[in-house]
mmCIF file of C-alpha atoms in Angstrom:
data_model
loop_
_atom_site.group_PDB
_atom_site.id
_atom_site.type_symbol
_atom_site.label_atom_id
_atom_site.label_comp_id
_atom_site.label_asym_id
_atom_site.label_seq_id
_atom_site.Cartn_x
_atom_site.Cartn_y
_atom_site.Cartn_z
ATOM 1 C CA UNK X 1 0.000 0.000 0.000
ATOM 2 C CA UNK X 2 2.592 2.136 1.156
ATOM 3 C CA UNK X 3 4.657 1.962 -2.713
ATOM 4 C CA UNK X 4 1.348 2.308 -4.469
ATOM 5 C CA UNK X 5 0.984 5.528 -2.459
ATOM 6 C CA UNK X 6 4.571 6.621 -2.847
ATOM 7 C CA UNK X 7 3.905 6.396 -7.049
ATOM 8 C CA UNK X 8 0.863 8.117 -6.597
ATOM 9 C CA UNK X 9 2.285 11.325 -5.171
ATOM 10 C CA UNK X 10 5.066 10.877 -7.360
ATOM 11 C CA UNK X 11 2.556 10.994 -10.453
ATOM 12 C CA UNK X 12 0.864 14.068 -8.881
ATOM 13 C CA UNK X 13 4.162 15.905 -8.015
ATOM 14 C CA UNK X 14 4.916 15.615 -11.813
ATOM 15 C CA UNK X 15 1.671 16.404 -12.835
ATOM 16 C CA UNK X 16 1.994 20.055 -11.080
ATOM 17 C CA UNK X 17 5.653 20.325 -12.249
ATOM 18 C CA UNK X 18 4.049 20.334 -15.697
ATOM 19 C CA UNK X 19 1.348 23.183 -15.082
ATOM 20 C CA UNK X 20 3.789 25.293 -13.181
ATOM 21 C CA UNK X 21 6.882 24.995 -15.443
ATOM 22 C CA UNK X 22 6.045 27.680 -17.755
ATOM 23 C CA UNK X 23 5.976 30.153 -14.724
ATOM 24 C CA UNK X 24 9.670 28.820 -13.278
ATOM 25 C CA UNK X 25 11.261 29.136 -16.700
ATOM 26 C CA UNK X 26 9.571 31.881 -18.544
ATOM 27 C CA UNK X 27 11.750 31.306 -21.821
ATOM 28 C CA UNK X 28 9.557 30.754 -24.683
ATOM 29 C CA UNK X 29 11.996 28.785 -26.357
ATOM 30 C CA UNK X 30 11.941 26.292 -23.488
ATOM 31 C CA UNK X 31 8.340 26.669 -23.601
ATOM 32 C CA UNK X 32 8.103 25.272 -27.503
ATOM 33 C CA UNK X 33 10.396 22.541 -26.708
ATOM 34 C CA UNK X 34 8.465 20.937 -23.915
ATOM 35 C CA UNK X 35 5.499 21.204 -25.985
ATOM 36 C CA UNK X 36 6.751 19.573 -28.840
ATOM 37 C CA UNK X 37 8.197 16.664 -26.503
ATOM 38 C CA UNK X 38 4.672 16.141 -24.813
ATOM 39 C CA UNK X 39 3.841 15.443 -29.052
ATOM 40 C CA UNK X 40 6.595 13.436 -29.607
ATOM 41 C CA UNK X 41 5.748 11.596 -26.128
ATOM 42 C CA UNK X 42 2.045 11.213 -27.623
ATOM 43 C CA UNK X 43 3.252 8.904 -30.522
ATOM 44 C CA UNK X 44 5.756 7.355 -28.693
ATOM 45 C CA UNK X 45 3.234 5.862 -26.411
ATOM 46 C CA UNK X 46 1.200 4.431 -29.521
ATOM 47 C CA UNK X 47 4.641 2.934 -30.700
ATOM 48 C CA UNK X 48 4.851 1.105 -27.418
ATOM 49 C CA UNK X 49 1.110 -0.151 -27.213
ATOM 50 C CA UNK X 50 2.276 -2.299 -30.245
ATOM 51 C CA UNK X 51 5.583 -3.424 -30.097
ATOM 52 C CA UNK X 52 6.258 -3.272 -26.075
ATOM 53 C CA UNK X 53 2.620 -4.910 -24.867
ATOM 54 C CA UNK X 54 1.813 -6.817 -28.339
ATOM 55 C CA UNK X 55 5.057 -8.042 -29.805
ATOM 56 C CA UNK X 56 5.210 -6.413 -33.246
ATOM 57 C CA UNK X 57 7.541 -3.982 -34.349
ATOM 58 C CA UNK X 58 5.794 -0.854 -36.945
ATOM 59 C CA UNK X 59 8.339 0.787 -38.849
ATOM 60 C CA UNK X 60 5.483 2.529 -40.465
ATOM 61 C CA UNK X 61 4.711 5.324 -37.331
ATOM 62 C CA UNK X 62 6.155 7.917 -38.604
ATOM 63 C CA UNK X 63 3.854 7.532 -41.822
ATOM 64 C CA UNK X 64 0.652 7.410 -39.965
ATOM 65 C CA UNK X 65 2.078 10.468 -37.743
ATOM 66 C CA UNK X 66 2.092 12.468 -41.387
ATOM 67 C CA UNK X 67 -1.129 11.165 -42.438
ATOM 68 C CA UNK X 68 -2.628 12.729 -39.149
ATOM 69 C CA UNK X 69 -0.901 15.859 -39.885
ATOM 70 C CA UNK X 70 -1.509 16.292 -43.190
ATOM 71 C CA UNK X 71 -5.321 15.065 -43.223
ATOM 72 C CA UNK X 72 -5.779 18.048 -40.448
ATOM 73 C CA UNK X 73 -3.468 20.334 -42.972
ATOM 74 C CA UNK X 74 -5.585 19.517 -45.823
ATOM 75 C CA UNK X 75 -9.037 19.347 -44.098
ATOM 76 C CA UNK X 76 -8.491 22.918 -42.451
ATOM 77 C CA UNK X 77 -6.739 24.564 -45.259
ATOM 78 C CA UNK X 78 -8.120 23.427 -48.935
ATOM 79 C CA UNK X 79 -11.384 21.927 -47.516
ATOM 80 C CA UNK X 80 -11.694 25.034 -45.011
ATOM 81 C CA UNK X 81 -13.399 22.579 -42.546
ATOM 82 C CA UNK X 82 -13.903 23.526 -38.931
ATOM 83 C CA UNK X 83 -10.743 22.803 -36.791
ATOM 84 C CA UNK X 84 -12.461 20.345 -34.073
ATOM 85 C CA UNK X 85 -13.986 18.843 -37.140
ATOM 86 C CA UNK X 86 -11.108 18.284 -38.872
ATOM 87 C CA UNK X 87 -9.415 17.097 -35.691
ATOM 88 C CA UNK X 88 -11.703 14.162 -35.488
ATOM 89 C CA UNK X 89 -11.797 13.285 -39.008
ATOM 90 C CA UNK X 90 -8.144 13.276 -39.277
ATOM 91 C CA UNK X 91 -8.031 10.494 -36.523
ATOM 92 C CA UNK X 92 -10.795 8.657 -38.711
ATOM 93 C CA UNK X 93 -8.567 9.038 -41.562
ATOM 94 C CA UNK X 94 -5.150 7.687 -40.068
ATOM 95 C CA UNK X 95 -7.579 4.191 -38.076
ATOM 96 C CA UNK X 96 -9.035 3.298 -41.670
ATOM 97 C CA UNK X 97 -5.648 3.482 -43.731
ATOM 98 C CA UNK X 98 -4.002 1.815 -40.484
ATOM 99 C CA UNK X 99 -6.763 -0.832 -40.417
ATOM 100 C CA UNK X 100 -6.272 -1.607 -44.350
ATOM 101 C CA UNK X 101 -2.535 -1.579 -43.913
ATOM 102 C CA UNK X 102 -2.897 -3.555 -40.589
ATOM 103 C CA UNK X 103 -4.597 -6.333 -42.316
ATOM 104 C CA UNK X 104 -1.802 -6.903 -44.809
ATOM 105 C CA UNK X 105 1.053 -6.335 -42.233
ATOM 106 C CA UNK X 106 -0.255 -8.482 -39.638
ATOM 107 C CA UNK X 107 0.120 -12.016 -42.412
ATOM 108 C CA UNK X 108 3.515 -11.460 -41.321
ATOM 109 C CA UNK X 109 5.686 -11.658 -37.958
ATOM 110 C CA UNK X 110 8.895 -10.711 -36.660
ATOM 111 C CA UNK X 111 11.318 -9.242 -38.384
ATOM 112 C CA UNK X 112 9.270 -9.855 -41.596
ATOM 113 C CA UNK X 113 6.798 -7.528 -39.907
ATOM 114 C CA UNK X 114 9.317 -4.816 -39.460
ATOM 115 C CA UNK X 115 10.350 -4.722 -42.810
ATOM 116 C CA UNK X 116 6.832 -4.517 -43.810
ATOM 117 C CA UNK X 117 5.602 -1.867 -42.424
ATOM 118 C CA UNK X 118 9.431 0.064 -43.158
ATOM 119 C CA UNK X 119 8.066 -0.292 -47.029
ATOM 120 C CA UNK X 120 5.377 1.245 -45.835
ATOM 121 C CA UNK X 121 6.086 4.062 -44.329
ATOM 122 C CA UNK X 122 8.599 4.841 -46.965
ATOM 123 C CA UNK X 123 5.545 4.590 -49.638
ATOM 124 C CA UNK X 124 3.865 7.074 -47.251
ATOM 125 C CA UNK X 125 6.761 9.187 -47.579
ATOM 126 C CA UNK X 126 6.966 9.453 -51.557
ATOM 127 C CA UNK X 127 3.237 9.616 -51.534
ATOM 128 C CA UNK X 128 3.202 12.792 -49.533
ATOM 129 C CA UNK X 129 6.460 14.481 -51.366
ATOM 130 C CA UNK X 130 5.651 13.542 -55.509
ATOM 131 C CA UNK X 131 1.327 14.094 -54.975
ATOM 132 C CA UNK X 132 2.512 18.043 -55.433
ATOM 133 C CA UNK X 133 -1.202 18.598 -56.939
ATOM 134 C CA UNK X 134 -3.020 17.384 -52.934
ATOM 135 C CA UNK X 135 0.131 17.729 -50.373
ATOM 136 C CA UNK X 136 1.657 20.475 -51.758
ATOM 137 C CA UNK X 137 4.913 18.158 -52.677
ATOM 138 C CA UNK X 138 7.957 19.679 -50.851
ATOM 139 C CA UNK X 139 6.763 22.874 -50.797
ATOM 140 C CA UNK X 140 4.666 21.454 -47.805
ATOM 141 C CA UNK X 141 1.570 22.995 -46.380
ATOM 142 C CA UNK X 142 1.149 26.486 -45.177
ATOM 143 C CA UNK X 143 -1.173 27.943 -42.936
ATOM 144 C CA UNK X 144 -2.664 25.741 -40.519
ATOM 145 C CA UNK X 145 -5.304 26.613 -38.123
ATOM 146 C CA UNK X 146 -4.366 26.697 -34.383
ATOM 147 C CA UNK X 147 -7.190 24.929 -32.422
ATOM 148 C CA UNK X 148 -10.252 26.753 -32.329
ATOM 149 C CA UNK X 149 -11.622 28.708 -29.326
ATOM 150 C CA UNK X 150 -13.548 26.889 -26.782
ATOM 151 C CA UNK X 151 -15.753 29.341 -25.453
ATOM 152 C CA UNK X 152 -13.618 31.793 -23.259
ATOM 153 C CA UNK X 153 -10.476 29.434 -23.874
ATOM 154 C CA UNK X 154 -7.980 30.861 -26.753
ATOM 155 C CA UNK X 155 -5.294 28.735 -28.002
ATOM 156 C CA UNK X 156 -3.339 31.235 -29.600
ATOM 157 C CA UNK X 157 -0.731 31.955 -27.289
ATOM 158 C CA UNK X 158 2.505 30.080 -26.595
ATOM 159 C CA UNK X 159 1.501 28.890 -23.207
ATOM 160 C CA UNK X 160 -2.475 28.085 -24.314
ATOM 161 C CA UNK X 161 -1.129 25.848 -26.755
ATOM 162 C CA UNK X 162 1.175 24.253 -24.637
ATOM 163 C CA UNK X 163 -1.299 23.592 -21.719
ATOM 164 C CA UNK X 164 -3.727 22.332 -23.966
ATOM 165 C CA UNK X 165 -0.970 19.845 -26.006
ATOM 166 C CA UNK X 166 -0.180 18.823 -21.931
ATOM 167 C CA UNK X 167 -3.729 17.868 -21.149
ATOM 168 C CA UNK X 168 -4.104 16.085 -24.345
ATOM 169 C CA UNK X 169 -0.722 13.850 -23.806
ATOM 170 C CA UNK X 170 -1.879 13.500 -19.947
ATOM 171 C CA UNK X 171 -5.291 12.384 -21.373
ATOM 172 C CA UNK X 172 -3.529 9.901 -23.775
ATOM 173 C CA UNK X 173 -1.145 8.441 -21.076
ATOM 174 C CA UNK X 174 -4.628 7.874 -19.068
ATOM 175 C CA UNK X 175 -6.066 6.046 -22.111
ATOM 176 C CA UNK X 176 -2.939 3.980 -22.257
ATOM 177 C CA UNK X 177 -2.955 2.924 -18.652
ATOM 178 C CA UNK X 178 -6.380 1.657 -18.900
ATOM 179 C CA UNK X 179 -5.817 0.104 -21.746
ATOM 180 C CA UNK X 180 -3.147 -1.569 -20.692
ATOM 181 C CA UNK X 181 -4.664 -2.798 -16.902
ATOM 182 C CA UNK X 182 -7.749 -4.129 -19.181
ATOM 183 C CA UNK X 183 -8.757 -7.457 -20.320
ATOM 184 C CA UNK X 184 -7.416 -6.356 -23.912
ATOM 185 C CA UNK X 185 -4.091 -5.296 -22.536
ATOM 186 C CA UNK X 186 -3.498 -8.537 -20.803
ATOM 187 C CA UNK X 187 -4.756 -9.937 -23.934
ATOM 188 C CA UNK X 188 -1.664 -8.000 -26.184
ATOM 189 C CA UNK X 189 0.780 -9.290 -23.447
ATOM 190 C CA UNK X 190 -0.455 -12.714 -23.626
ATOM 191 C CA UNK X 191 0.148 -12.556 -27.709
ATOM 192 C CA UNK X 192 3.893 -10.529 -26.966
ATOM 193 C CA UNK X 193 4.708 -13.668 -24.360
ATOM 194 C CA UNK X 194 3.653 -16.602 -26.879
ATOM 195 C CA UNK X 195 1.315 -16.262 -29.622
ATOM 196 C CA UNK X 196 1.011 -19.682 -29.703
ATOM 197 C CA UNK X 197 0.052 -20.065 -26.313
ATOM 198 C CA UNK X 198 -2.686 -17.491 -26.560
ATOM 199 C CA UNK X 199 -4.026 -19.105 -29.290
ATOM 200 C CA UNK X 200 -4.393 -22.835 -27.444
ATOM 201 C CA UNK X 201 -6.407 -20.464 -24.791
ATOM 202 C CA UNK X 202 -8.540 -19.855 -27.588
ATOM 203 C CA UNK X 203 -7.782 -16.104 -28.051
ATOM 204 C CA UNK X 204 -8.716 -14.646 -31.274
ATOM 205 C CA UNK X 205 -4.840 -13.486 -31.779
ATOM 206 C CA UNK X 206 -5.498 -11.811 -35.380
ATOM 207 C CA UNK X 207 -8.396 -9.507 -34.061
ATOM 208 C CA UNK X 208 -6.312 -7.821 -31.129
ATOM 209 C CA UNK X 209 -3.316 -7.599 -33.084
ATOM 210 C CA UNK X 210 -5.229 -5.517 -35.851
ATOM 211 C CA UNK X 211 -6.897 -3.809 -32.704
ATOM 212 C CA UNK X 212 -3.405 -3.281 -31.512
ATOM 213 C CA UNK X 213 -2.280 -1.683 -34.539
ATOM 214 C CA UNK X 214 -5.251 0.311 -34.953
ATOM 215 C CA UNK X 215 -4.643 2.081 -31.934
ATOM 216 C CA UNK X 216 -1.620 2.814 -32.039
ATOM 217 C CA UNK X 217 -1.801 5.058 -35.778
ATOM 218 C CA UNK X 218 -4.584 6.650 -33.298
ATOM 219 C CA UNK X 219 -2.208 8.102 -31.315
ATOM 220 C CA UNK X 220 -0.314 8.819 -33.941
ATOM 221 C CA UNK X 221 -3.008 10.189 -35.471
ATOM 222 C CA UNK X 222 -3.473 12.573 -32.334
ATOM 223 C CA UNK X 223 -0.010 13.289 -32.103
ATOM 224 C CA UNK X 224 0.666 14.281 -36.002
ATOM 225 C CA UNK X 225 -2.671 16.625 -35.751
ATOM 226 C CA UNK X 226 -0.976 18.393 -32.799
ATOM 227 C CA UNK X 227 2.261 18.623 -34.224
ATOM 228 C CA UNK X 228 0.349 20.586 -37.661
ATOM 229 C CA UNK X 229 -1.563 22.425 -35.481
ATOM 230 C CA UNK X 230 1.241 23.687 -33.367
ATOM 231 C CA UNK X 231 3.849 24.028 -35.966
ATOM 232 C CA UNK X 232 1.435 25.464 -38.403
ATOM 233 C CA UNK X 233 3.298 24.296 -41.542
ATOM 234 C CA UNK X 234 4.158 20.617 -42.396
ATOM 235 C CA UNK X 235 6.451 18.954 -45.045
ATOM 236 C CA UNK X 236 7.320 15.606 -46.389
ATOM 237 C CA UNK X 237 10.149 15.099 -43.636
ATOM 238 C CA UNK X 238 8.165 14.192 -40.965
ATOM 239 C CA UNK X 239 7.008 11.016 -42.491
ATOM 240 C CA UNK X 240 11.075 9.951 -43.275
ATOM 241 C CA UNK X 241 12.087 7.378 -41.760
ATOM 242 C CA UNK X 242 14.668 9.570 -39.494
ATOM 243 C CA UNK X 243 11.700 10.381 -37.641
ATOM 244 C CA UNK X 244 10.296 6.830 -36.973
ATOM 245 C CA UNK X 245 13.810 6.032 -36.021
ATOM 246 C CA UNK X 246 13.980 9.075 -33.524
ATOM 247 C CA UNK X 247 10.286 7.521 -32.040
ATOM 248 C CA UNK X 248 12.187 4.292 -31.441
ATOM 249 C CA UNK X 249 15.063 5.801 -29.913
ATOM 250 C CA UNK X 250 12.904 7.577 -27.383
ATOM 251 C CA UNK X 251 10.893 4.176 -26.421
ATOM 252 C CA UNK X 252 14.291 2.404 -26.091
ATOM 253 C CA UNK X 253 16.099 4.710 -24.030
ATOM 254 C CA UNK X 254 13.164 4.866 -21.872
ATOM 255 C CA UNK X 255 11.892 1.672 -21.894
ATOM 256 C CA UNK X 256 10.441 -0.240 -24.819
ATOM 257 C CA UNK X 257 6.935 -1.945 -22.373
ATOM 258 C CA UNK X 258 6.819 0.409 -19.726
ATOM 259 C CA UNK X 259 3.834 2.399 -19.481
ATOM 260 C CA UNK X 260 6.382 5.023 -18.275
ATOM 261 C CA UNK X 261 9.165 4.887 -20.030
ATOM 262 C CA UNK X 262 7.725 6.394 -23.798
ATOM 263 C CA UNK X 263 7.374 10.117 -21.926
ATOM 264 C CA UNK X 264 10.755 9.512 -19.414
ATOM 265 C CA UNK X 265 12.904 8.569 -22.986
ATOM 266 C CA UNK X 266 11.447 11.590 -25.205
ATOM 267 C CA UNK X 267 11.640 14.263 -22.807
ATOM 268 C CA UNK X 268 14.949 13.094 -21.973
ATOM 269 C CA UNK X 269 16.131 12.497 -25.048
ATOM 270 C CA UNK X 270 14.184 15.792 -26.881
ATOM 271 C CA UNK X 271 15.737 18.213 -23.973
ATOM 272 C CA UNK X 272 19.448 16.567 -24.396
ATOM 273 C CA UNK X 273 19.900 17.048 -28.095
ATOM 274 C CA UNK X 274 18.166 20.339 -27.545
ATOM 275 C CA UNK X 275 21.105 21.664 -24.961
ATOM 276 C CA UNK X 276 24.110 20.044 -27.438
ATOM 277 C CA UNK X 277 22.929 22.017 -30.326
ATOM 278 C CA UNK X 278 26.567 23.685 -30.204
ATOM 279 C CA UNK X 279 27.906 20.339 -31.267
ATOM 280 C CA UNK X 280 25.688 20.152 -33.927
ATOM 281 C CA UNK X 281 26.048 16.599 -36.107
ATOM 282 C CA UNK X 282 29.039 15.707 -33.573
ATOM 283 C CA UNK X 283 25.919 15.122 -31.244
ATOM 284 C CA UNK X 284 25.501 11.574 -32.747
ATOM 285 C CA UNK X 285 28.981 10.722 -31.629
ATOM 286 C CA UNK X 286 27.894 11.151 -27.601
ATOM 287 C CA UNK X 287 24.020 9.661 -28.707
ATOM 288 C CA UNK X 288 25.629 6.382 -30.424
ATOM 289 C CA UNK X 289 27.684 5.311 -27.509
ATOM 290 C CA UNK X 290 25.780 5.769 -24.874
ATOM 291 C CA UNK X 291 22.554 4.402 -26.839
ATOM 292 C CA UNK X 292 24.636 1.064 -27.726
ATOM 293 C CA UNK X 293 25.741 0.697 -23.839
ATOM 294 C CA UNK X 294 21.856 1.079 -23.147
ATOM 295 C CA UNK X 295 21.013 -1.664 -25.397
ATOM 296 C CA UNK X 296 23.535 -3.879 -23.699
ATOM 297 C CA UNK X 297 23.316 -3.281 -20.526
ATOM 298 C CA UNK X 298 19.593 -2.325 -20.172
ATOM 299 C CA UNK X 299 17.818 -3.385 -22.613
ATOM 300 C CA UNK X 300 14.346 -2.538 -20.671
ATOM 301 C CA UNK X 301 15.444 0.736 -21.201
ATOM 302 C CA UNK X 302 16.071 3.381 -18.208
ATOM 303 C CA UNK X 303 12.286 2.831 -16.415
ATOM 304 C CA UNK X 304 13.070 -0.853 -16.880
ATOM 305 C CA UNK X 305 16.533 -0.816 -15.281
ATOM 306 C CA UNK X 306 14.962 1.307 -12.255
ATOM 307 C CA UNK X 307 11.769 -1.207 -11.859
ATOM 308 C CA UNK X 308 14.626 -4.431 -12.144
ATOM 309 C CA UNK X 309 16.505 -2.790 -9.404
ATOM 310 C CA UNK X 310 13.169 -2.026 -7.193
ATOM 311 C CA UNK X 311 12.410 -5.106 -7.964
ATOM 312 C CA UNK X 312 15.985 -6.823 -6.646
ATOM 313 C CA UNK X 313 16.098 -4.423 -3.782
ATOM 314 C CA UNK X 314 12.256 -5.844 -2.374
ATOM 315 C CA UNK X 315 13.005 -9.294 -2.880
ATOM 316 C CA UNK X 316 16.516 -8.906 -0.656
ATOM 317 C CA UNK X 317 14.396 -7.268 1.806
ATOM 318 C CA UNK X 318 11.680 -9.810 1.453
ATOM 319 C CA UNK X 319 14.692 -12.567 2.098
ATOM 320 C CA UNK X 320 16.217 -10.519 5.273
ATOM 321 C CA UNK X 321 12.873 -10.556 6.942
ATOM 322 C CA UNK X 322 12.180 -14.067 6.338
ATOM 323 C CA UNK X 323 15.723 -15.070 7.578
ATOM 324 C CA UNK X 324 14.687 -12.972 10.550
ATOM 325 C CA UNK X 325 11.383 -14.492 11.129
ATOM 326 C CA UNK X 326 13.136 -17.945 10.924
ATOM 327 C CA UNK X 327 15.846 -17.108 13.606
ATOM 328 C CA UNK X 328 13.041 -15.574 15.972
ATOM 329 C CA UNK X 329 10.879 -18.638 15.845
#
């Protein structure tokens, strides 16, 4: 009881660090990089639903992320739809072409899988930068709405847009958790731990992988809409496949199956690279190393390293007390 109520107040403590942040730092350049990591954080966690609780490995993220962005760009923009509108359609959008391309993907497994969906997301790349006539080729598209008022609520400032990108990703993480602690999420880790196996307890193992990887271009979804929102002009590049490889770096420094470790690795990550900008590409040389000693020596990642040693730590003091008990009796 006592743990579970040492995690909650250390959830809540981090919850108010977020909301008063902007007040401690006051440097609007700070201010756009925290918002952009709570983004980044957003499709990280959809990355994780699929290949740290089911098993399987997209390559295609970054490709979904763009088709959230750009179906808000392009809704908003040449369609001149309502932003909430377009909001919701755009995460239509992204679930359909992620439930079409899930059924195809999901005929394969492993590293098959991965290469997959890499195809994919590269097709999703050239579609977006040669369809000049729709996506506005390289030139990119221009002009995107901020969210739309909310009654009293503007979202035109800085720090509006930030609070409301932080309730969004704190709403997401929420969704996560209880998907996760659900039947269905025992049902993904059942398929990650032996497919097999969950198929002999007669688990229908094709219908919550496709659920699986429906969510997860959801949050994607969510996430690429924020980013066009925020940014308010979008290009071809964030569908490249140096962007799905920066999503997996950020779930495997913080820890690929942790529900965690997808906000802990981007922010950490996002706000590193962000304060060795003076070493410009030489950054990659202090990234590579210490990312490759990760791998080896953690391979849970950083949340998954500290929840090993918790872990050690309780079952030593588990083993004192018993030898304790023992010599008393």
């Amino acid at each position: 009881m006592s743990s579970i109520f040492t995690k909650k107040n250390t959830v809540i403590a981090l919850i108010v660090l977020a909301f008063v942040i902007p007040f401690v730092l006051q440097n609007q350049y700070y201010l756009h990089v925290l918002t952009l990591a709570c983004i980044w954080s957003i499709a990280v966690y959809g990355l994780n639903l699929l290949a740290g609780f089911t098993g399987y490995l997209s390559l295609a993220h970054a490709g979904f992320f763009a088709i959230g962005a750009y179906s808000l760009g392009l809704l908003t923009v040449k369609a001149e739809l309502s932003f909430w509108l377009a909001f919701l359609i755009s995460l239509i959008i992204t679930m359909i072409i992620g439930s079409f391309i899930g059924l195809i993907a999901l005929r394969t497994k492993e590293h098959f899988f991965a290469i997959y969906t890499l195809c994919v997301g590269y097709i999703i790349y050239l579609v977006i930068d040669k369809w000049d006539s729709l996506t506005g080729g390289v030139r990119g598209l221009i002009g995107i709405p901020a969210p739309a008022n909310i009654g009293p609520i503007s979202f035109t400032t800085p720090l509006s847009q930030y609070y409301f990108v932080l309730v969004v990703t704190l709403l997401c993480i929420l969704m996560v958790y209880r998907i996760v602690h659900s039947l269905t999420g025992r049902t993904f880790i059942a398929i990650r731990n032996s497919e097999e196996l969950a198929l002999s307890l007669g688990i229908s193992t094709t219908k919550n992988k496709l659920l699986s990887f429906v969510l997860s271009t959801f949050f994607a979804g969510i996430a690429g809409a924020l980013y066009g929102s925020f940014i308010r002009f979008i290009g071809p590049e964030i569908s490249y496949t140096t962007i799905m490889f920066d999503f997996l770096t950020y779930l495997i420094v913080g820890g690929i199956g942790t529900l965690s470790g997808p906000i802990v690795g981007t922010f950490l990550i996002v706000l590193l690279s962000q304060n060795l900008q003076f070493l410009q590409d030489y950054r990659m040389l202090i990234f590579g190393p210490l990312l490759t000693l990760l791998i080896i020596f953690s391979p849970r990642g950083i949340v998954g390293f500290v929840i090993t040693k918790y872990h050690q730590r309780q079952r030593k003091i588990s083993a004192v007390l018993k030898d304790a008990r023992a010599k008393e009796g």
